[in-house]
CSV table of C-alpha atoms and ligand atoms in Angstrom, one decimal:
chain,number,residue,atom,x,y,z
A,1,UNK,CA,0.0,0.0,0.0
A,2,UNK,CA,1.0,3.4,-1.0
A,3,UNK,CA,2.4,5.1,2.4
A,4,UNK,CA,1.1,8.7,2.1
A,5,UNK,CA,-2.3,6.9,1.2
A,6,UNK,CA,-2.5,4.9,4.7
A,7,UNK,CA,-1.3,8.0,6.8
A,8,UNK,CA,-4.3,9.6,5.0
A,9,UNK,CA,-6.8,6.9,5.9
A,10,UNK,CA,-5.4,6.1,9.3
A,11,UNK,CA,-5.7,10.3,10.1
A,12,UNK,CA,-9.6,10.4,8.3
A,13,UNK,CA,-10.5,7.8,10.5
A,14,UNK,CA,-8.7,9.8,13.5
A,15,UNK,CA,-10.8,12.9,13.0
A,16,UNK,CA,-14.0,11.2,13.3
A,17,UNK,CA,-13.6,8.1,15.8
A,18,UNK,CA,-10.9,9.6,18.3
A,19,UNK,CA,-11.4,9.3,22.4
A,20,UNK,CA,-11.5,12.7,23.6
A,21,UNK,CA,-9.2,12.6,26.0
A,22,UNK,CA,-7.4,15.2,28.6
A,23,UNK,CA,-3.5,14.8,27.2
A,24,UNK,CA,-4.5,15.5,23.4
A,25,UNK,CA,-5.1,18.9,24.6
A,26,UNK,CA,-2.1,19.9,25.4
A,27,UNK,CA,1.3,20.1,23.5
A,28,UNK,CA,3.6,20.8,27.1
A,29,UNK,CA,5.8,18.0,27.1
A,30,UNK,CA,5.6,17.9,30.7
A,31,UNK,CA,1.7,16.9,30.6
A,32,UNK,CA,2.6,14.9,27.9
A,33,UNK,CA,5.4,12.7,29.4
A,34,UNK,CA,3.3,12.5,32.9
A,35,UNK,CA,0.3,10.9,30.8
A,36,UNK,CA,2.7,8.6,28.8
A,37,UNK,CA,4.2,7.8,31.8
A,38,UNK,CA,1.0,6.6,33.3
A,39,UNK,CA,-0.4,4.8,30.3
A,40,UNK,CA,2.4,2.4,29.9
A,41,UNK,CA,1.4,-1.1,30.9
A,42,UNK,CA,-2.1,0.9,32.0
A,43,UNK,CA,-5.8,0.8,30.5
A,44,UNK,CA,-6.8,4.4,29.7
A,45,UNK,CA,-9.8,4.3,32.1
A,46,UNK,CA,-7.8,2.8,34.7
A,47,UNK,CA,-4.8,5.9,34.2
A,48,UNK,CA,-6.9,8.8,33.3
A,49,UNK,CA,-8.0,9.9,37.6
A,50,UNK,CA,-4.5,9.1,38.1
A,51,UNK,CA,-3.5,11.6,35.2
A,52,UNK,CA,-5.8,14.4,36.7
A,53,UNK,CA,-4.2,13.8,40.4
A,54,UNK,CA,-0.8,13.9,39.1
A,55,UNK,CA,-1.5,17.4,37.0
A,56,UNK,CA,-3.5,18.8,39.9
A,57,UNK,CA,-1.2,17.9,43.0
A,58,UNK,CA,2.0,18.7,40.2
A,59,UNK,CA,1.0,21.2,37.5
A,60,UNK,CA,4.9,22.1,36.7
A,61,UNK,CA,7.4,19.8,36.7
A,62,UNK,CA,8.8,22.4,39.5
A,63,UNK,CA,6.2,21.2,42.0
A,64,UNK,CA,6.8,17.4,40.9
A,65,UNK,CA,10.7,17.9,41.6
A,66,UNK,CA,9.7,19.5,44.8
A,67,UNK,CA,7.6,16.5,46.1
A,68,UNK,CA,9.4,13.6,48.4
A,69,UNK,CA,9.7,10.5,47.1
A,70,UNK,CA,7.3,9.5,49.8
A,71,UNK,CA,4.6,11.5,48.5
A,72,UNK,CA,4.8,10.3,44.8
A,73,UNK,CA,4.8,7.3,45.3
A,74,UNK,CA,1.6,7.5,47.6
A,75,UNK,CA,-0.3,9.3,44.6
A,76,UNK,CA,1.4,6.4,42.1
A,77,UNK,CA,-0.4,4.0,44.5
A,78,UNK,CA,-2.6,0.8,42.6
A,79,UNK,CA,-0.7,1.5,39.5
A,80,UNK,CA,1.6,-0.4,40.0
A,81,UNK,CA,5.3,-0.6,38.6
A,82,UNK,CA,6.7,1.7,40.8
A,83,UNK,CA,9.9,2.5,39.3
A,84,UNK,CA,8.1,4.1,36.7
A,85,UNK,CA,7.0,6.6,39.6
A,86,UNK,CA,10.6,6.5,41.2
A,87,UNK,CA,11.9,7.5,37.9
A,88,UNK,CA,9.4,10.2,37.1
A,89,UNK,CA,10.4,11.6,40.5
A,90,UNK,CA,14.0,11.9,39.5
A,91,UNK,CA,13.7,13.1,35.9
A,92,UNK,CA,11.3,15.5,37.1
A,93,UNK,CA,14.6,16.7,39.4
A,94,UNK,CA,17.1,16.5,37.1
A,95,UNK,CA,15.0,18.5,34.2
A,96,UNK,CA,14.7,21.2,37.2
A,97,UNK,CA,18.0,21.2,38.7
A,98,UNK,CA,19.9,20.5,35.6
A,99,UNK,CA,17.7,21.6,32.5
A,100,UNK,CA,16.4,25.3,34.2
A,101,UNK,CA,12.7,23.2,33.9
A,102,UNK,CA,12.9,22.8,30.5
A,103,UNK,CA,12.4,19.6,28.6
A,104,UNK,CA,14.5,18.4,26.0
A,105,UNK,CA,13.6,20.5,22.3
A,106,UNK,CA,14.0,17.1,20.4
A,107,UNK,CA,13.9,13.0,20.4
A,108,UNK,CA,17.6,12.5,20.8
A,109,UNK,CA,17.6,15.1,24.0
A,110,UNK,CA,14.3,13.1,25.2
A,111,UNK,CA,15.4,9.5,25.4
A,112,UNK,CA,18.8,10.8,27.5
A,113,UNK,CA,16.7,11.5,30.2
A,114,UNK,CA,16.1,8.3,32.8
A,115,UNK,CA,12.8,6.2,32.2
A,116,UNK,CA,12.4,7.6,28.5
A,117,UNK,CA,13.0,5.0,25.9
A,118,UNK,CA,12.0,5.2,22.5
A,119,UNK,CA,8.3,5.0,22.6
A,120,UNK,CA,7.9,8.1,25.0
A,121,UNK,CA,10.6,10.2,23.7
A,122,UNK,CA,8.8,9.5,20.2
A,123,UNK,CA,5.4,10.5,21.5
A,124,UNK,CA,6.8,13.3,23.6
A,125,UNK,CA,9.0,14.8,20.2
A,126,UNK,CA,5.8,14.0,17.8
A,127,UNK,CA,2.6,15.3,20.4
A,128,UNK,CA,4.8,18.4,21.8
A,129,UNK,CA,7.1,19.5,18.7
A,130,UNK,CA,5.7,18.1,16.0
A,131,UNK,CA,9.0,16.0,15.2
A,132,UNK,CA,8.2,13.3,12.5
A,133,UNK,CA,9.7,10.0,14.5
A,134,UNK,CA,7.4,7.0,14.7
A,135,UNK,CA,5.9,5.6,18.2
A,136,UNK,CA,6.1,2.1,17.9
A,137,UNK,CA,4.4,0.4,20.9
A,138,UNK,CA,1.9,-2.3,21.4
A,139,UNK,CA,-1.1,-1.2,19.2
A,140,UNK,CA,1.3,-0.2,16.8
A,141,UNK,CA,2.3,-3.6,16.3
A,142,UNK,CA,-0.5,-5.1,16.0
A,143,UNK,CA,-2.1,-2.8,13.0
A,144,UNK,CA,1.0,-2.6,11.3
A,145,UNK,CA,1.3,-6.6,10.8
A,146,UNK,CA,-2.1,-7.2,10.2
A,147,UNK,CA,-2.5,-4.4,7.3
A,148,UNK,CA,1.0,-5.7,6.3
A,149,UNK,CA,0.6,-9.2,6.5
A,150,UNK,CA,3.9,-9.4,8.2
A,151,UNK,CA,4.3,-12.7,10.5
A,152,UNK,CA,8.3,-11.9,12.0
A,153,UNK,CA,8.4,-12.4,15.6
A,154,UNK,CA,7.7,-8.7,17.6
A,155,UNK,CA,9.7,-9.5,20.6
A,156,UNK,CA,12.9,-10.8,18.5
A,157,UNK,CA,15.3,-7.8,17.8
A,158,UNK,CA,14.9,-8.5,13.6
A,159,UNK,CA,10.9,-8.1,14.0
A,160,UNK,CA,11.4,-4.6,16.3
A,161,UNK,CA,14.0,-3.4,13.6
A,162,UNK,CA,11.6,-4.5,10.8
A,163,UNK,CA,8.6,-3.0,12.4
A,164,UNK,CA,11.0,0.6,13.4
A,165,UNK,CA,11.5,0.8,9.7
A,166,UNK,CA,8.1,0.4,8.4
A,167,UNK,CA,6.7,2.5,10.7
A,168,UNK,CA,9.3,5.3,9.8
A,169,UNK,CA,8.5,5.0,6.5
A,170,UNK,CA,4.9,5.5,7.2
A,171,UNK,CA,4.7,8.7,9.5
A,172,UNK,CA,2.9,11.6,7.6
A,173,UNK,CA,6.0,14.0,7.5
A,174,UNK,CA,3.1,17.0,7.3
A,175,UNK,CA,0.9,15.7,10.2
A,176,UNK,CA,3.6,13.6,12.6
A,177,UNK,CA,1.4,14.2,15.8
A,178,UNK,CA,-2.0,13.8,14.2
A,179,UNK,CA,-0.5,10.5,12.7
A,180,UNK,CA,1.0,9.0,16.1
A,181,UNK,CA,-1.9,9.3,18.0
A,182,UNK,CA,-3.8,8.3,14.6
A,183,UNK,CA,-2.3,4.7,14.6
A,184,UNK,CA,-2.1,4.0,18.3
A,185,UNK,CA,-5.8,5.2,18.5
A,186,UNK,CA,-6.5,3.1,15.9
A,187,UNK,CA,-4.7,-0.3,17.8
A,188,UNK,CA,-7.0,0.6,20.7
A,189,UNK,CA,-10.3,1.1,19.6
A,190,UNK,CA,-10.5,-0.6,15.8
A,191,UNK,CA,-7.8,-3.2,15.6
A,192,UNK,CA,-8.3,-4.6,19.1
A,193,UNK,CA,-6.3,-8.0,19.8
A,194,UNK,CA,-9.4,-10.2,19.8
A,195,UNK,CA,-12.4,-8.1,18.5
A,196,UNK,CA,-11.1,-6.3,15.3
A,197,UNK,CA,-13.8,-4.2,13.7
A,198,UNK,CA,-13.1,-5.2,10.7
A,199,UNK,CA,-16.4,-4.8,8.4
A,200,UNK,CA,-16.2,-1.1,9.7
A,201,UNK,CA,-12.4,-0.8,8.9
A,202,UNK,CA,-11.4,2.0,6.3
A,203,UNK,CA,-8.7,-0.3,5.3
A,204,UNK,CA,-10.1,-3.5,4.6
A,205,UNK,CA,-9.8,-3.8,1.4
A,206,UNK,CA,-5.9,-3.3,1.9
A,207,UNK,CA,-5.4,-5.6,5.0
A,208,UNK,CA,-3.8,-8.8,4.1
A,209,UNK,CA,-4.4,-10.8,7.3
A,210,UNK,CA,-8.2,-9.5,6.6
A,211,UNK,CA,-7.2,-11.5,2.6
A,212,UNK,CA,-5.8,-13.7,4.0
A,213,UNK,CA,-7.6,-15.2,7.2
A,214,UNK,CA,-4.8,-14.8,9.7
A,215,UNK,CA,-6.4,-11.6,11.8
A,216,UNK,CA,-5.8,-13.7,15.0
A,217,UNK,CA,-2.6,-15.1,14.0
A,218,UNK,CA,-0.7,-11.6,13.6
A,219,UNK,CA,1.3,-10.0,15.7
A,220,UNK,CA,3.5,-13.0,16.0
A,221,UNK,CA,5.0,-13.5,19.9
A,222,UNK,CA,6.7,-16.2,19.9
A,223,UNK,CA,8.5,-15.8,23.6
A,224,UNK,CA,6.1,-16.6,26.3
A,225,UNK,CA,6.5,-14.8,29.8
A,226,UNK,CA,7.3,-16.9,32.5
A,227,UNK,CA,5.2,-16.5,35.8
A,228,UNK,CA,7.2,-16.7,38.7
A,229,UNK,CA,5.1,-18.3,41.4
A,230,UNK,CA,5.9,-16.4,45.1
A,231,UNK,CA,4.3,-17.3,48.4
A,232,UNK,CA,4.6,-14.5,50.9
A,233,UNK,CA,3.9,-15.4,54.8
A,234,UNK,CA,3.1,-12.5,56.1
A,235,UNK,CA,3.7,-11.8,60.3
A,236,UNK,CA,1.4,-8.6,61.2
A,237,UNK,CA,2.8,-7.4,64.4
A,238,UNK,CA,0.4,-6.1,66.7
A,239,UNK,CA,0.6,-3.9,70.0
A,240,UNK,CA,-1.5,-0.8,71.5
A,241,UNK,CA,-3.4,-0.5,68.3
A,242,UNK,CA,-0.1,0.1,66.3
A,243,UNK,CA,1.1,-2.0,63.8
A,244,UNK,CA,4.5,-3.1,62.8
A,245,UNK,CA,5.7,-2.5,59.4
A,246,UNK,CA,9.2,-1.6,57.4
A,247,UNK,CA,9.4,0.1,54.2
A,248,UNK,CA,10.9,-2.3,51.0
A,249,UNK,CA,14.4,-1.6,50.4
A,250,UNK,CA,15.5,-4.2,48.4
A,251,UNK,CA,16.1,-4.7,44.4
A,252,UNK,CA,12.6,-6.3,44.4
A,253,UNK,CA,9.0,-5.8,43.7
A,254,UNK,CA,7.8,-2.5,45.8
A,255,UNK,CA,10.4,-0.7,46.4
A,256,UNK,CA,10.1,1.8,49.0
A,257,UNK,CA,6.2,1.0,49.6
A,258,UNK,CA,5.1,-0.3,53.1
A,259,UNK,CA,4.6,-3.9,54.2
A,260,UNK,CA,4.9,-6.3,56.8
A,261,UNK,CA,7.5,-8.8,58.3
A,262,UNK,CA,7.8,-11.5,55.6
A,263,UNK,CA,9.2,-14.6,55.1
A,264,UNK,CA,9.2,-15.9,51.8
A,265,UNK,CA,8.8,-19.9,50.6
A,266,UNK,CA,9.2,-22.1,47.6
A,267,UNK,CA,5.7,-23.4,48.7
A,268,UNK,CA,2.4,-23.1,50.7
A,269,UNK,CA,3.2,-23.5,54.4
A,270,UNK,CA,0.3,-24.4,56.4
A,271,UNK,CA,1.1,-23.3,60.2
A,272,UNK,CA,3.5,-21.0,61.8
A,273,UNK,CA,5.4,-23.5,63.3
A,274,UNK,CA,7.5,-23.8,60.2
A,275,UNK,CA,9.0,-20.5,61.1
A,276,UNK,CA,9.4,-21.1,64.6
A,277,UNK,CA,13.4,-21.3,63.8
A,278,UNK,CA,13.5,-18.0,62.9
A,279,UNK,CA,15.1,-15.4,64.5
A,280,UNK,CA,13.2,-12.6,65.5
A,281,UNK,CA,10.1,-14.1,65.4
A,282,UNK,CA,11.4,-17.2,67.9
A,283,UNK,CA,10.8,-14.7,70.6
A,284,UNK,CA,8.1,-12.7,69.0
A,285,UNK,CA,6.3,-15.9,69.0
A,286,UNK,CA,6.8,-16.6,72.8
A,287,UNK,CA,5.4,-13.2,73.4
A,288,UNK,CA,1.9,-12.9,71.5
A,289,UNK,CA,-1.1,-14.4,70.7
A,290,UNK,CA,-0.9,-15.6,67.3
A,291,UNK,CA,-4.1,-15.5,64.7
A,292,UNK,CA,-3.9,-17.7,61.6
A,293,UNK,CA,-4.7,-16.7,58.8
A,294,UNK,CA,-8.4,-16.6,57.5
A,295,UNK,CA,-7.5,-16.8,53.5
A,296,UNK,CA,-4.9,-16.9,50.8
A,297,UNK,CA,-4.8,-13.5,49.1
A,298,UNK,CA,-4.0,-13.6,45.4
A,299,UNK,CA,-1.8,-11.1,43.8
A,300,UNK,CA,-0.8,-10.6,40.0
A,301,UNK,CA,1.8,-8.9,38.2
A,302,UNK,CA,2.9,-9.4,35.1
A,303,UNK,CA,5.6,-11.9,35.3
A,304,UNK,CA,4.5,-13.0,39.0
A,305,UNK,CA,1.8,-14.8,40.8
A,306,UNK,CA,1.7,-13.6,44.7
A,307,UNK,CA,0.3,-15.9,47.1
A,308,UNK,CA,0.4,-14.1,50.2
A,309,UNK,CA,-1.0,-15.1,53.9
A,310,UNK,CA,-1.5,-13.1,57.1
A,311,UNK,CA,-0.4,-14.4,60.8
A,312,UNK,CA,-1.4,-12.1,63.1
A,313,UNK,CA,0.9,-11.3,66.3
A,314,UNK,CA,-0.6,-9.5,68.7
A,315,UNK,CA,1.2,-8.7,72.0
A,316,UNK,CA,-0.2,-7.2,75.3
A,317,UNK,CA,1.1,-3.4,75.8
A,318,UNK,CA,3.4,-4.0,78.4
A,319,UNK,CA,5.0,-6.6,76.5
A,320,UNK,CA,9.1,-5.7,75.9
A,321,UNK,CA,9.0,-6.7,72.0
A,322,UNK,CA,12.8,-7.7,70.5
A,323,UNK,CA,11.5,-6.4,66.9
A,324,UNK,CA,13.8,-6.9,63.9
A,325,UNK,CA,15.6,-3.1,63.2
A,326,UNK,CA,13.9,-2.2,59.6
A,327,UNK,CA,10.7,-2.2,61.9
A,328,UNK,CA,8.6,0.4,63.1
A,329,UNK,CA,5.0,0.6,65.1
A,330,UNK,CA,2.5,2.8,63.0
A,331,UNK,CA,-0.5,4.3,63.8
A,332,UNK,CA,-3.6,3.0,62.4
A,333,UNK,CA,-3.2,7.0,60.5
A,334,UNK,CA,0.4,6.6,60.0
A,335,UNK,CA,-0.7,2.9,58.0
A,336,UNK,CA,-3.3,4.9,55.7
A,337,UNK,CA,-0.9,7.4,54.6
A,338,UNK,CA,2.3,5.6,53.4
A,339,UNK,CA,2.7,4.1,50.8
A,340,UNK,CA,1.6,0.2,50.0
A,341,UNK,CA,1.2,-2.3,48.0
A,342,UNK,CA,-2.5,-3.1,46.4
A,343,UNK,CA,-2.2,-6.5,48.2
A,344,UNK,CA,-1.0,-5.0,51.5
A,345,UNK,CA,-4.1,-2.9,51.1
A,346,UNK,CA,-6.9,-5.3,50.4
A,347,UNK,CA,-5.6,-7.3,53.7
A,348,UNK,CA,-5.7,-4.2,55.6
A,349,UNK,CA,-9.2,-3.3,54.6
A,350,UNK,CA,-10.6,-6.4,55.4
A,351,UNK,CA,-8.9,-5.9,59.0
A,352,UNK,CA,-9.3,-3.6,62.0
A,353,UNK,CA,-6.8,-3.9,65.4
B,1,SF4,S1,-9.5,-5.2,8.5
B,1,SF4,FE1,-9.6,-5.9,10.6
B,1,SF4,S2,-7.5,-6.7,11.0
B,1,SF4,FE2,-7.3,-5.4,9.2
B,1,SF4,S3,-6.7,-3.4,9.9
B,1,SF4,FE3,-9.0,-3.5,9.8
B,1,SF4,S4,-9.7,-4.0,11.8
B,1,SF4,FE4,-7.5,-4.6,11.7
């Protein structure tokens, strides 16, 4: 298919079928990166209140640099894949402290910055400046080897490359923007992964997995993601209607959100006497009245399954409690406002001390 001819049909079909939504008003690069930000790995419904909280709390990237850590992260809260939030903290910084609060003018100034990589500095340069460099994410797979017919693999490094290339070729050099958001819209709302529109499609009659029968065959993905299976025993310390809990250090999951003394096993474990070996919680154990737990809860991410329980250790006040140092009795206040995980969350609301 001629290029300029599916730029053309792609941006028609733009004009009349787009979502109105609050980030294609705008061409600040700072709104623009915050909502690209948000929306990876996101659905648009599920992002958008977490767009409008961000650009009310933040509305320069002055105020987002000026924000803890702390307090980001508590706003980022439910999204999930919190280095994203992490790293919008600290870009927001650096742009301030090292850029006068100016963004980048272009795409190669863009994807220097930390958490930018192709895809966003692409969006940002086409949305904000009108740059002609292809976004090539998801949605933009998907359309491009369906209309194309092309069956390469999209997580191999010949099929990105193949796909960078064609979808160069394609931007409308006149109407960059207009065409980015054209195609991606387009991925979203037309050529869904399992419910194409395809009798409505204003290029049928040029699609060759439509010609050819192989709508759901294409995109190709030929590597699978492993699920990493996790069971996390949770100990909820207990005393004077506080709570013991220790923010996440580690290169893990949740870093710097709020959760409880865990222990972690290749397996189910059934009582708490499999943990009676370990240190704290030998003495701990001595000293409380210890609650089972009342159900598994069930937590997924995208490349692991959480299966997390609850023990409940609750000590009389004038108990003298040995607690491991990362540590620290919260208030029942203190708990609502820091940071936590989803999972951590639906236990707590399901429990009252
Ligand atoms: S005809 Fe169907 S598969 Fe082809 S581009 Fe249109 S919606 Fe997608």
């Amino acid at each position: 298919m001629n290029n300029k001819f599916f730029a053309k049909k792609l941006i028609k079909w733009y004009e009349y079928h787009h979502r109105d939504l609050p980030w294609r008003q705008t061409r600040d690069p700072y709104y623009i990166w915050l909502s690209e930000i948000i929306l990876q790995q996101t659905r648009v419904a599920q992002g958008l209140p977490y767009y409008e909280r961000f650009v009310n709390t933040y509305p320069t990237v002055f105020d987002l640099a000026n924000a803890s850590e702390q307090e980001v992260i508590r706003l980022w809260q439910g999204l999930g894949y919190y280095s994203r939030a992490r790293n919008l903290h600290q870009t927001a910084k650096y742009i301030v402290q090292e850029l006068n609060g100016v963004f980048p003018p272009n795409y190669a100034g863009l994807l220097r910055l930390k958490g930018i990589g192709p895809y966003t500095a692409a969006a940002i340069a086409s949305f904000a400046y009108d740059e002609p460099v292809a976004v090539v994410d998801g949605n933009v797979y998907r359309v491009l080897a369906r209309v194309f017919g092309i069956d390469t693999d999209i997580t191999g490094g010949e099929g990105q490359r193949q796909f960078a290339k064609l979808a160069a070729e394609l931007i409308s050099q006149e109407q960059p923007a207009t065409y980015n958001q054209a195609i991606m819209e387009f991925g979203a709302v037309q050529c869904t992964p399992s419910a194409p529109d395809c009798l409505l499609c204003p290029v049928q009659q040029e699609c060759l997995a439509f010609a050819t029968g192989r709508i759901h065959l294409l995109p190709v993905k030929i590597k699978k993601t492993k699920v990493r299976e996790r069971f996390f025993n949770y100990f909820v310390i207990v005393q004077n209607g506080r709570v013991a809990m220790r923010q996440r250090t580690a290169k893990d999951i949740w870093q710097q959100l709020y959760d409880f003394y865990l222990i972690e096993s290749d397996a189910p474990v059934e009582s708490a006497d499999e943990f009676s070996d370990n240190q704290p919680l030998k003495s701990i154990f001595l000293q409380t009245i210890i609650t089972p737990p009342k159900r598994i809860f069930t937590h997924i991410l995208s490349h692991q399954r959480i299966q997390a329980q609850f023990w409940v250790l609750e000590a009389a006040p004038e108990t003298t409690l040995h607690l491991p140092p990362e540590l620290t009795f919260l208030t029942e206040d203190e708990i609502e406002n820091v940071p936590k995980p989803v999972l951590v969350t639906s236990y707590w609301k399901e429990h009252n001390f």
